[in-house]
XYZ file of C-alpha atoms in Angstrom:
652
model
C 6.993 39.992 6.539
C 4.646 40.264 3.585
C 2.575 42.830 1.784
C -0.125 42.766 -0.855
C 0.000 46.373 -2.054
C 0.629 47.022 -5.789
C 3.703 48.767 -7.097
C 3.489 52.555 -6.909
C 3.545 54.435 -10.250
C 6.885 55.835 -11.327
C 8.273 57.127 -14.574
C 10.163 54.766 -16.873
C 12.013 57.740 -18.303
C 15.485 58.452 -16.956
C 15.494 61.901 -15.278
C 19.111 62.420 -16.384
C 19.170 61.472 -20.053
C 15.508 61.775 -20.878
C 15.707 58.424 -22.740
C 13.762 55.283 -21.903
C 15.788 53.118 -19.566
C 16.698 49.608 -20.652
C 15.893 46.364 -18.891
C 18.620 44.294 -17.318
C 17.345 41.294 -19.329
C 18.295 40.477 -22.919
C 16.637 39.012 -25.990
C 18.584 35.855 -25.283
C 16.868 35.573 -21.905
C 13.523 36.000 -23.647
C 14.407 33.184 -26.031
C 15.477 30.962 -23.131
C 12.093 31.586 -21.520
C 10.319 30.075 -24.541
C 12.483 26.953 -24.180
C 11.865 26.575 -20.415
C 15.612 26.753 -19.861
C 16.617 26.124 -16.247
C 19.259 28.864 -16.520
C 16.807 31.538 -17.672
C 16.527 34.403 -15.123
C 12.922 35.028 -16.280
C 11.897 31.468 -15.458
C 8.673 30.920 -13.453
C 7.864 27.728 -11.534
C 4.708 27.063 -9.518
C 4.072 24.511 -6.789
C 0.464 23.518 -6.086
C -0.249 21.794 -2.771
C -3.690 20.426 -1.842
C -4.884 21.619 1.571
C -5.103 18.743 4.126
C -5.622 16.431 1.171
C -6.769 13.185 2.849
C -9.233 15.101 5.008
C -10.508 17.041 2.002
C -11.036 13.798 0.077
C -13.240 12.437 2.856
C -15.184 15.699 3.236
C -15.873 15.856 -0.506
C -16.788 12.154 -0.649
C -19.212 12.511 2.278
C -20.644 15.779 0.957
C -19.920 17.653 4.195
C -20.053 21.456 4.530
C -16.625 23.053 4.328
C -16.737 24.308 7.916
C -17.354 20.819 9.348
C -14.367 19.633 11.469
C -13.086 16.267 10.261
C -10.127 14.031 11.036
C -8.935 10.981 9.126
C -8.306 8.016 11.395
C -5.978 5.059 10.859
C -6.379 2.400 13.541
C -5.954 4.318 16.830
C -4.185 7.370 15.396
C -4.954 10.464 13.333
C -3.221 10.959 9.984
C -4.975 14.098 8.661
C -6.955 16.968 10.166
C -8.828 19.577 8.142
C -8.456 23.289 8.811
C -11.823 23.756 10.586
C -10.730 21.096 13.107
C -7.326 22.730 13.570
C -9.038 25.811 14.954
C -9.888 23.694 18.013
C -6.227 22.905 18.635
C -6.247 19.448 17.047
C -3.055 17.977 15.632
C -1.949 14.557 14.436
C -0.006 13.996 17.643
C -3.002 13.845 19.985
C -5.100 10.795 20.825
C -8.591 10.188 19.540
C -9.984 10.686 23.043
C -8.252 14.054 23.346
C -9.493 15.081 19.905
C -13.114 14.380 20.845
C -12.763 16.423 24.042
C -11.302 19.399 22.193
C -13.859 19.212 19.364
C -17.105 17.439 20.355
C -18.647 17.740 16.852
C -15.563 16.255 15.178
C -16.244 13.612 12.499
C -13.795 10.714 12.618
C -13.506 8.926 9.276
C -11.380 5.806 9.116
C -9.409 5.196 5.945
C -10.567 2.557 3.491
C -9.151 -0.923 4.077
C -8.598 -4.226 2.341
C -10.250 -6.986 4.332
C -8.510 -10.347 4.521
C -10.000 -12.591 1.848
C -11.577 -9.745 -0.161
C -10.362 -8.733 -3.609
C -11.121 -5.008 -3.370
C -10.919 -2.216 -0.812
C -13.934 -0.660 0.902
C -14.921 1.619 3.764
C -15.678 -0.793 6.613
C -17.597 0.096 9.728
C -15.479 -0.200 12.885
C -12.379 -0.882 10.769
C -10.220 0.597 13.546
C -10.951 -2.520 15.641
C -9.901 -4.926 12.847
C -6.196 -4.223 12.506
C -5.328 -7.920 12.490
C -7.508 -8.729 9.463
C -7.509 -5.429 7.535
C -4.908 -3.501 5.548
C -4.961 0.239 4.915
C -5.796 1.307 1.353
C -4.832 4.679 -0.085
C -6.583 3.957 -3.383
C -9.410 6.506 -2.813
C -6.815 9.255 -2.440
C -4.821 8.075 -5.455
C -7.980 8.162 -7.570
C -8.761 11.727 -6.508
C -5.141 12.708 -7.105
C -5.437 11.458 -10.688
C -8.616 13.473 -11.215
C -6.959 16.630 -9.900
C -3.892 16.093 -12.078
C -6.138 15.608 -15.126
C -7.999 18.837 -14.286
C -4.713 20.750 -14.057
C -3.544 19.420 -17.419
C -6.882 20.218 -19.061
C -6.643 23.814 -17.834
C -3.153 24.359 -19.279
C -2.074 24.393 -22.939
C -1.124 21.050 -24.414
C 2.442 19.742 -24.539
C 5.153 20.732 -25.313
C 4.169 24.066 -23.759
C 2.649 22.223 -20.810
C 5.167 20.949 -18.264
C 3.613 19.279 -15.241
C 5.382 17.118 -12.664
C 3.485 15.109 -10.092
C 5.693 15.464 -7.025
C 3.528 13.369 -4.691
C -0.079 12.335 -4.187
C -1.046 15.931 -3.290
C 1.700 18.060 -4.872
C 2.342 19.230 -8.427
C 5.096 21.366 -9.974
C 4.346 23.490 -13.043
C 6.956 25.055 -15.322
C 5.008 27.997 -16.717
C 7.893 29.547 -18.657
C 6.882 28.594 -22.216
C 3.244 29.513 -21.654
C 4.253 32.847 -20.099
C 6.471 33.590 -23.109
C 3.570 33.148 -25.530
C 1.389 35.478 -23.409
C 4.218 37.968 -22.923
C 4.981 38.562 -26.622
C 1.268 38.827 -27.384
C 0.648 41.296 -24.572
C 3.814 43.309 -25.301
C 4.366 43.219 -29.089
C 7.348 45.579 -28.819
C 9.494 42.630 -27.674
C 8.059 40.053 -30.092
C 10.368 40.937 -32.976
C 14.016 39.987 -33.554
C 16.784 41.530 -31.479
C 18.256 44.800 -32.754
C 21.217 44.180 -35.096
C 20.374 40.453 -34.703
C 22.353 40.566 -31.486
C 20.695 38.398 -28.780
C 22.762 40.104 -26.099
C 20.946 43.398 -26.725
C 18.984 44.559 -23.690
C 15.208 44.486 -23.812
C 13.316 47.765 -23.475
C 11.915 48.449 -20.033
C 8.301 47.253 -19.492
C 5.853 50.043 -20.399
C 3.716 49.452 -17.310
C 4.677 50.691 -13.856
C 1.672 49.412 -11.884
C 1.117 45.680 -11.410
C -2.127 44.301 -10.031
C -1.381 41.238 -7.937
C -5.054 40.653 -7.139
C -5.345 38.739 -3.855
C -1.873 37.189 -4.008
C 0.352 37.185 -0.963
C 3.481 39.129 -1.880
C 6.666 38.495 0.052
C 8.357 41.728 1.082
C 11.317 42.817 -1.024
C 14.927 42.523 0.056
C 16.318 45.358 2.150
C 18.154 46.805 -0.853
C 14.948 46.976 -2.942
C 11.882 49.240 -2.726
C 8.398 49.142 -4.149
C 9.130 52.520 -5.754
C 11.489 50.847 -8.214
C 10.015 50.274 -11.644
C 9.134 46.650 -12.405
C 11.324 44.710 -14.805
C 10.439 41.754 -17.021
C 10.973 39.218 -14.239
C 8.216 40.979 -12.286
C 5.972 40.819 -15.363
C 6.594 37.087 -15.855
C 5.823 36.455 -12.174
C 2.587 38.403 -12.551
C 1.496 36.367 -15.580
C 2.467 33.173 -13.751
C 0.304 34.133 -10.791
C -2.642 34.700 -13.153
C -2.208 31.212 -14.654
C -1.971 29.567 -11.234
C -5.061 31.419 -10.036
C -6.952 30.025 -13.052
C -5.745 26.477 -12.322
C -6.770 26.671 -8.665
C -10.177 28.046 -9.634
C -10.721 25.118 -12.054
C -9.894 22.560 -9.347
C -12.258 24.335 -6.986
C -15.101 24.564 -9.504
C -14.943 21.081 -10.997
C -13.722 18.937 -8.097
C -14.522 21.019 -4.965
C -10.945 20.982 -3.660
C -8.947 23.937 -2.369
C -5.196 24.204 -2.761
C -2.384 26.589 -1.961
C 0.364 27.609 -4.351
C 3.816 29.136 -4.447
C 5.240 30.999 -7.454
C 8.986 31.608 -7.750
C 11.989 31.318 -10.016
C 12.684 27.641 -9.272
C 11.241 24.541 -7.611
C 12.822 25.172 -4.212
C 11.419 28.715 -3.909
C 8.006 27.675 -5.232
C 7.670 24.791 -2.762
C 8.598 26.931 0.219
C 6.167 29.579 -1.047
C 3.168 27.232 -1.235
C 3.471 26.541 2.508
C 3.874 30.220 3.396
C 0.158 31.048 3.554
C -2.414 28.242 3.839
C -5.125 27.274 3.186
C -6.488 28.318 -0.199
C -3.955 31.087 -0.931
C -1.023 31.636 -3.240
C 2.275 33.333 -2.472
C 4.495 35.094 -5.003
C 8.226 35.278 -4.257
C 9.638 37.821 -6.685
C 13.318 37.642 -7.557
C 13.900 40.850 -5.610
C 12.425 39.223 -2.491
C 14.231 35.866 -2.419
C 16.870 36.749 0.162
C 14.349 38.317 2.520
C 12.096 35.272 2.109
C 14.784 32.653 2.779
C 16.301 34.621 5.644
C 13.375 33.720 7.891
C 13.803 29.945 7.382
C 15.828 27.258 9.028
C 17.979 25.764 6.281
C 16.778 22.329 7.373
C 13.466 23.254 5.698
C 15.197 23.386 2.317
C 14.846 20.246 0.206
C 17.732 17.799 0.739
C 18.888 19.652 3.865
C 16.371 18.185 6.288
C 18.212 14.981 7.163
C 21.688 14.062 8.340
C 23.353 16.640 6.103
C 21.377 19.461 7.700
C 22.134 18.172 11.177
C 25.837 17.889 10.338
C 25.963 21.464 9.012
C 24.068 22.805 12.036
C 26.484 21.108 14.433
C 29.593 22.304 12.581
C 28.506 25.935 12.271
C 26.430 26.205 15.447
C 23.237 27.398 13.728
C 20.322 26.111 11.667
C 19.243 29.531 10.354
C 19.721 30.575 6.736
C 20.516 34.190 7.682
C 23.383 33.043 9.942
C 24.830 30.663 7.370
C 24.845 33.426 4.730
C 27.779 34.993 6.573
C 29.866 31.842 6.044
C 32.165 32.053 3.020
C 32.267 29.501 0.232
C 35.801 28.476 1.239
C 34.697 27.787 4.815
C 31.790 25.653 3.652
C 34.031 23.654 1.323
C 36.644 23.071 3.999
C 34.133 21.707 6.509
C 31.640 19.754 4.386
C 33.533 19.121 1.129
C 33.905 20.932 -2.184
C 30.797 19.663 -3.988
C 28.484 19.772 -0.976
C 29.840 23.134 0.136
C 29.244 24.663 -3.311
C 25.728 23.280 -3.465
C 24.783 24.523 0.040
C 26.287 27.947 -0.723
C 23.959 28.281 -3.712
C 20.902 26.711 -2.101
C 20.724 29.142 0.826
C 20.857 31.941 -1.753
C 17.872 30.540 -3.614
C 19.700 28.753 -6.437
C 18.143 25.592 -7.856
C 18.517 24.444 -11.456
C 16.440 21.255 -11.218
C 13.924 20.953 -14.038
C 10.240 20.142 -13.928
C 10.093 16.589 -15.206
C 6.908 16.044 -17.167
C 7.180 12.282 -16.856
C 8.408 11.066 -13.498
C 9.039 7.371 -14.053
C 7.843 5.001 -11.362
C 10.669 2.786 -10.165
C 8.793 0.372 -7.911
C 5.483 -0.345 -6.216
C 5.090 -1.881 -2.750
C 2.204 -3.358 -0.799
C 2.884 -4.534 2.756
C 1.306 -5.504 6.060
C 2.612 -5.847 9.606
C 0.723 -8.509 11.544
C -0.333 -8.054 15.157
C -0.701 -10.823 16.157
C 1.534 -12.703 13.748
C 0.078 -15.080 11.171
C 0.890 -18.776 11.428
C -0.367 -20.591 8.338
C 0.354 -20.705 4.635
C -3.327 -20.122 3.865
C -3.341 -16.821 5.784
C -0.256 -15.609 3.949
C -1.756 -16.550 0.576
C -4.914 -14.551 1.325
C -2.774 -11.500 2.058
C -0.739 -12.059 -1.093
C -3.955 -11.885 -3.115
C -4.725 -8.531 -1.505
C -1.195 -7.269 -2.211
C -1.460 -8.330 -5.843
C -4.844 -6.644 -6.264
C -3.433 -3.500 -4.670
C -0.354 -3.408 -6.908
C -2.215 -4.319 -10.090
C -4.846 -1.619 -9.553
C -2.043 0.913 -9.132
C -0.383 -0.330 -12.321
C -3.626 0.291 -14.153
C -4.295 3.662 -12.472
C -0.804 4.935 -13.211
C -1.253 3.945 -16.841
C 1.874 1.823 -16.788
C 0.239 -1.048 -18.671
C -1.315 1.238 -21.295
C 2.045 2.846 -22.011
C 3.581 -0.591 -22.487
C 5.851 0.139 -19.530
C 5.956 -2.799 -17.193
C 7.841 -4.172 -14.200
C 10.373 -6.902 -14.872
C 10.757 -8.387 -11.393
C 8.687 -9.211 -8.334
C 10.044 -9.356 -4.779
C 8.650 -10.937 -1.623
C 9.993 -9.932 1.806
C 9.049 -12.092 4.768
C 9.809 -11.412 8.442
C 9.932 -14.241 10.946
C 11.192 -13.272 14.361
C 14.044 -10.799 13.917
C 14.993 -12.191 10.519
C 13.788 -10.649 7.245
C 14.131 -12.946 4.253
C 13.385 -12.233 0.632
C 12.910 -13.951 -2.694
C 12.899 -12.466 -6.170
C 11.678 -13.736 -9.528
C 11.466 -12.301 -13.035
C 8.109 -11.434 -14.577
C 7.842 -13.258 -17.929
C 8.256 -10.826 -20.806
C 6.245 -12.831 -23.293
C 2.928 -12.520 -21.448
C 0.638 -9.618 -20.644
C 0.556 -8.753 -16.946
C -2.614 -9.561 -15.038
C -3.512 -10.321 -11.433
C -3.324 -14.092 -11.846
C 0.182 -13.956 -13.307
C 1.473 -11.810 -10.434
C -0.392 -13.893 -7.853
C 1.058 -17.188 -9.112
C 4.605 -15.828 -9.037
C 4.124 -14.365 -5.545
C 2.653 -17.631 -4.281
C 5.579 -19.494 -5.762
C 8.039 -17.221 -3.921
C 6.170 -17.783 -0.676
C 6.430 -21.521 -1.273
C 10.196 -21.217 -1.582
C 10.420 -19.438 1.771
C 8.207 -22.004 3.474
C 10.238 -24.903 2.081
C 13.380 -23.338 3.543
C 11.858 -23.873 6.976
C 11.230 -21.711 10.070
C 8.508 -19.725 8.317
C 6.129 -19.178 11.224
C 5.077 -17.045 12.932
C 5.269 -14.262 10.320
C 5.119 -10.660 11.585
C 5.525 -8.781 8.303
C 4.910 -9.515 4.638
C 5.847 -7.236 1.728
C 5.296 -7.651 -1.994
C 6.802 -5.286 -4.545
C 7.369 -5.020 -8.273
C 10.271 -3.133 -9.796
C 12.699 -2.834 -12.647
C 10.227 -0.926 -14.800
C 11.173 -0.884 -18.466
C 9.695 0.574 -21.619
C 8.321 -2.003 -23.998
C 9.210 -2.075 -27.703
C 7.765 0.760 -29.765
C 6.846 0.688 -33.413
C 6.593 -3.117 -33.375
C 3.526 -5.094 -34.255
C 2.404 -8.013 -32.182
C 2.010 -11.425 -33.808
C -1.662 -10.610 -34.357
C -0.636 -7.836 -36.712
C 0.858 -10.397 -39.087
C -2.175 -12.709 -39.080
C -5.023 -12.581 -41.578
C -8.579 -12.851 -40.282
C -12.163 -13.073 -41.478
C -13.168 -13.307 -45.117
C -9.608 -12.691 -46.251
C -8.447 -15.743 -44.311
C -11.217 -17.884 -45.881
C -10.209 -16.766 -49.341
C -6.579 -17.560 -48.595
C -7.518 -21.043 -47.356
C -9.343 -21.744 -50.638
C -6.387 -20.476 -52.653
C -3.973 -22.531 -50.564
C -6.074 -25.650 -51.108
C -5.930 -25.160 -54.879
C -2.183 -24.639 -54.765
C -1.700 -27.808 -52.716
C -3.744 -29.824 -55.226
C -1.653 -28.450 -58.093
C 1.592 -29.175 -56.248
C 0.466 -32.718 -55.466
C -0.340 -33.317 -59.100
C 3.047 -31.852 -60.114
C 4.939 -34.121 -57.702
C 3.090 -37.201 -58.957
C 4.423 -36.369 -62.407
C 7.921 -35.331 -61.148
C 8.719 -37.507 -58.092
C 12.386 -36.382 -58.171
C 11.240 -32.937 -56.933
C 9.658 -34.335 -53.801
C 10.753 -32.569 -50.572
C 13.834 -34.154 -49.026
C 13.344 -33.054 -45.431
C 10.538 -32.183 -43.057
C 12.773 -29.854 -41.116
C 12.063 -26.167 -41.588
C 14.624 -23.421 -41.348
C 13.327 -22.542 -37.927
C 13.760 -26.209 -36.883
C 17.370 -26.177 -37.962
C 18.078 -22.809 -36.372
C 16.669 -23.729 -32.986
C 17.743 -27.373 -32.914
C 20.881 -26.626 -30.953
C 19.072 -24.289 -28.588
C 16.335 -26.840 -27.934
C 18.842 -29.512 -27.051
C 20.656 -27.099 -24.787
C 17.463 -26.232 -22.962
C 16.624 -29.892 -22.459
C 20.092 -30.593 -21.101
C 19.871 -27.607 -18.801
C 16.573 -28.785 -17.377
C 18.183 -32.085 -16.454
C 20.972 -30.239 -14.676
C 18.448 -28.178 -12.726
C 16.699 -31.289 -11.495
C 20.041 -32.688 -10.389
C 20.617 -29.467 -8.419
C 17.221 -29.786 -6.829
C 17.993 -33.300 -5.708
C 21.111 -31.982 -3.973
C 19.013 -29.354 -2.250
C 16.587 -32.045 -1.196
C 19.371 -34.066 0.348
C 20.789 -31.070 2.178
C 17.382 -30.223 3.556
C 16.526 -33.731 4.696
C 17.359 -32.930 8.290
C 14.494 -30.457 8.422
C 11.110 -32.055 9.151
C 9.385 -29.322 7.193
C 11.645 -29.865 4.197
C 11.251 -33.667 4.123
C 7.524 -33.725 4.763
C 6.618 -30.820 2.473
C 4.467 -31.771 -0.519
C 2.547 -29.490 -2.845
C -1.072 -29.744 -3.824
C -2.988 -28.701 -6.912
C -4.479 -25.244 -7.034
C -7.819 -26.876 -7.641
C -8.108 -27.773 -3.971
C -8.614 -24.077 -3.149
C -6.260 -24.123 -0.207
C -7.810 -27.131 1.577
C -5.259 -29.541 2.968
C -5.223 -33.096 1.653
C -4.020 -36.065 3.610
C -0.261 -36.351 3.555
C 0.221 -33.070 1.687
C 0.877 -29.485 2.634
C -1.300 -26.642 1.475
C 1.356 -25.040 -0.741
C -0.170 -24.945 -4.242
C 1.675 -25.806 -7.411
C 2.361 -22.908 -9.727
C 1.968 -23.065 -13.477
C -0.269 -25.831 -14.789
C -0.367 -27.810 -11.564
C 1.788 -30.682 -12.826
C 5.334 -31.827 -12.215
C 7.623 -33.483 -14.721
C 10.175 -36.287 -14.386
C 13.694 -36.391 -15.791
C 12.412 -37.482 -19.199
C 10.066 -34.482 -19.310
C 6.883 -36.556 -18.874
C 4.066 -35.508 -16.590
C 3.857 -37.173 -13.214
C 0.286 -35.937 -12.800
C -1.299 -33.223 -10.750
C 0.596 -33.957 -7.560
C 3.545 -36.095 -8.729
C 6.930 -35.231 -7.205
C 5.880 -31.692 -6.362
C 8.465 -31.363 -3.605
C 11.168 -31.588 -6.229
C 9.419 -28.846 -8.217
C 9.559 -26.285 -5.415
C 13.124 -27.158 -4.498
C 14.159 -26.605 -8.103
C 12.795 -23.110 -7.673
C 14.764 -22.629 -4.460
C 17.876 -21.709 -6.414
C 18.317 -17.962 -6.728
C 19.609 -18.489 -10.290
C 16.620 -20.366 -11.735
C 12.913 -19.960 -12.270
C 10.107 -22.256 -13.448
C 8.796 -21.403 -16.930
C 5.016 -21.077 -16.737
C 4.656 -22.157 -20.386
C 6.529 -25.473 -20.357
C 6.991 -25.912 -16.566
C 10.719 -26.500 -17.021
C 13.306 -24.797 -14.769
C 15.374 -22.185 -16.622
C 18.445 -20.162 -15.702
C 17.655 -16.489 -15.117
C 20.483 -15.567 -17.456
C 18.799 -17.556 -20.241
C 15.248 -16.247 -19.783
C 15.256 -14.117 -22.949
C 16.614 -16.963 -25.069
C 14.041 -19.333 -23.589
C 11.194 -16.925 -24.339
C 12.498 -16.580 -27.911
C 12.451 -20.342 -28.242
C 8.771 -20.493 -27.206
C 7.962 -17.651 -29.597
C 9.701 -19.408 -32.473
C 7.985 -22.712 -31.722
C 4.667 -20.882 -31.801
C 5.467 -19.452 -35.227
C 6.541 -22.864 -36.439
C 3.239 -24.396 -35.327
C 1.295 -21.737 -37.212
C 3.399 -21.851 -40.371
C 4.408 -25.562 -40.493
C 4.354 -26.519 -44.205
C 2.879 -29.786 -45.277
C 5.142 -32.553 -46.656
C 4.381 -35.326 -49.004
C 5.673 -38.870 -48.937
């Protein structure tokens, strides 16, 4: 189905007219290429796919020769097999025992794991026997993925010419259009000038070259209506330049990081992705525009992105085929009548190689999850807390690795899912916006959510625990933090001296003119927030009333009536008459007048106040606050902080 021979020479001069033939592409198309327009027919997209990525990561880490068979193990199964091992007939669907029989010199490397109680992942010996106390970690592969992505970006021109989209941990899309344009006009100066008569619809001259060297690329055979004797047009030239760029990128990854990858080059993301899987490993496939129909005709349409699930199955059942070449005979009207207008139109274009999706240089993360299924189930609060610490470490390290914290983009909510028996329960809480995110902040919130679930009763045994963060938002830009308004060092000392002199002068002036003495100690900020402060105090009383109602409703449950919280300082050890659920925040509870009851106080009331889905406990003042009033409450704390710093002195 494919060939690697170059185009045969042919004359670009028309045998009839004797004049140079024109291209079918215009100056407008050339301009669109420079803008990476998704509608440009000269567009070139590449898809780079790491070969057996997890297995390659382990081979590179262990310094193994490239021909050494290796499989990546997770518990009692195989999740990745390198290409040398595949030659022995190994696949991910066979057992470990079968794999060893087929390939006696096979190296089995278990994935890294988080061990219960530890705060970081590691490669543990005999981890496959410790499923109950270990959790799989993909961090080593994420780290290598980041290094590869950085290498790709370093090899390409800087933004805005560079357009790179990380599609997954081992896949990257490249929009090479703008870079190709800059190379094209430099290599062929005859098309670098303005369009004749300033008319962008004027056709470009035909490319002067008739022989294209595709090096070692895998070329998909042309459509039946095309021949290699036809002169190349500018879309062939752009594909050729794109293949050169991709070859350079793959060589850089190979040289600097020791990884091999395969690539597909085509006119859009769909064609490029299918092309990268066409010939593996360590090869690249070019799907020219004149070869798209021949290329897709060999596929099942369920291999096309977004057609592999229920939609693909539905189409296959309605039309009695799953082959692209068979579905091509179906008219647009038939598709619309059976699967709907919008879906029918999209499928009609997709099986003909149409895809206008753009390469998104910044794919925003929407959520992060860390989870563990327990076999056997866990039965104590202490066990769950130890796993929560692992989940938090896992999520926080990914926040740092993804650069979310550096870009001031942060999650706004944290969710805990808890499975007991057949029932999955969940709790959610906001992440305070006024504090920087660290492991301890996330851990305290997660532990608090777990406490809510336990107080509700019927918590054990637990068979699955999941912690996630979501609701990512961009932080404010162009704003200075409070530190930017503060004066430090020698300048602050000088200001203190000056302020002291001014105060002495003002005191002397007021002794002489007592009628000008200040009338009120209240600042503007006091007056502005007075109403809000009173409202917050009143609200906190209402929350405690609600918690008392919850307490009464829960009195029939032994766990609810006997549950007491203990200070975090006990490090999870149970004290007489108290449960091992730790207090969040500062470890104190407050009574209706807002006074501290002490480290243990009425801690049961504190957790029950948090049981409402509409409230949360402020970690700054320990008061319960409505979720809808979080922003206002944070503003109140911020203003009080400013007042403390800038409180003017008064004289009697």
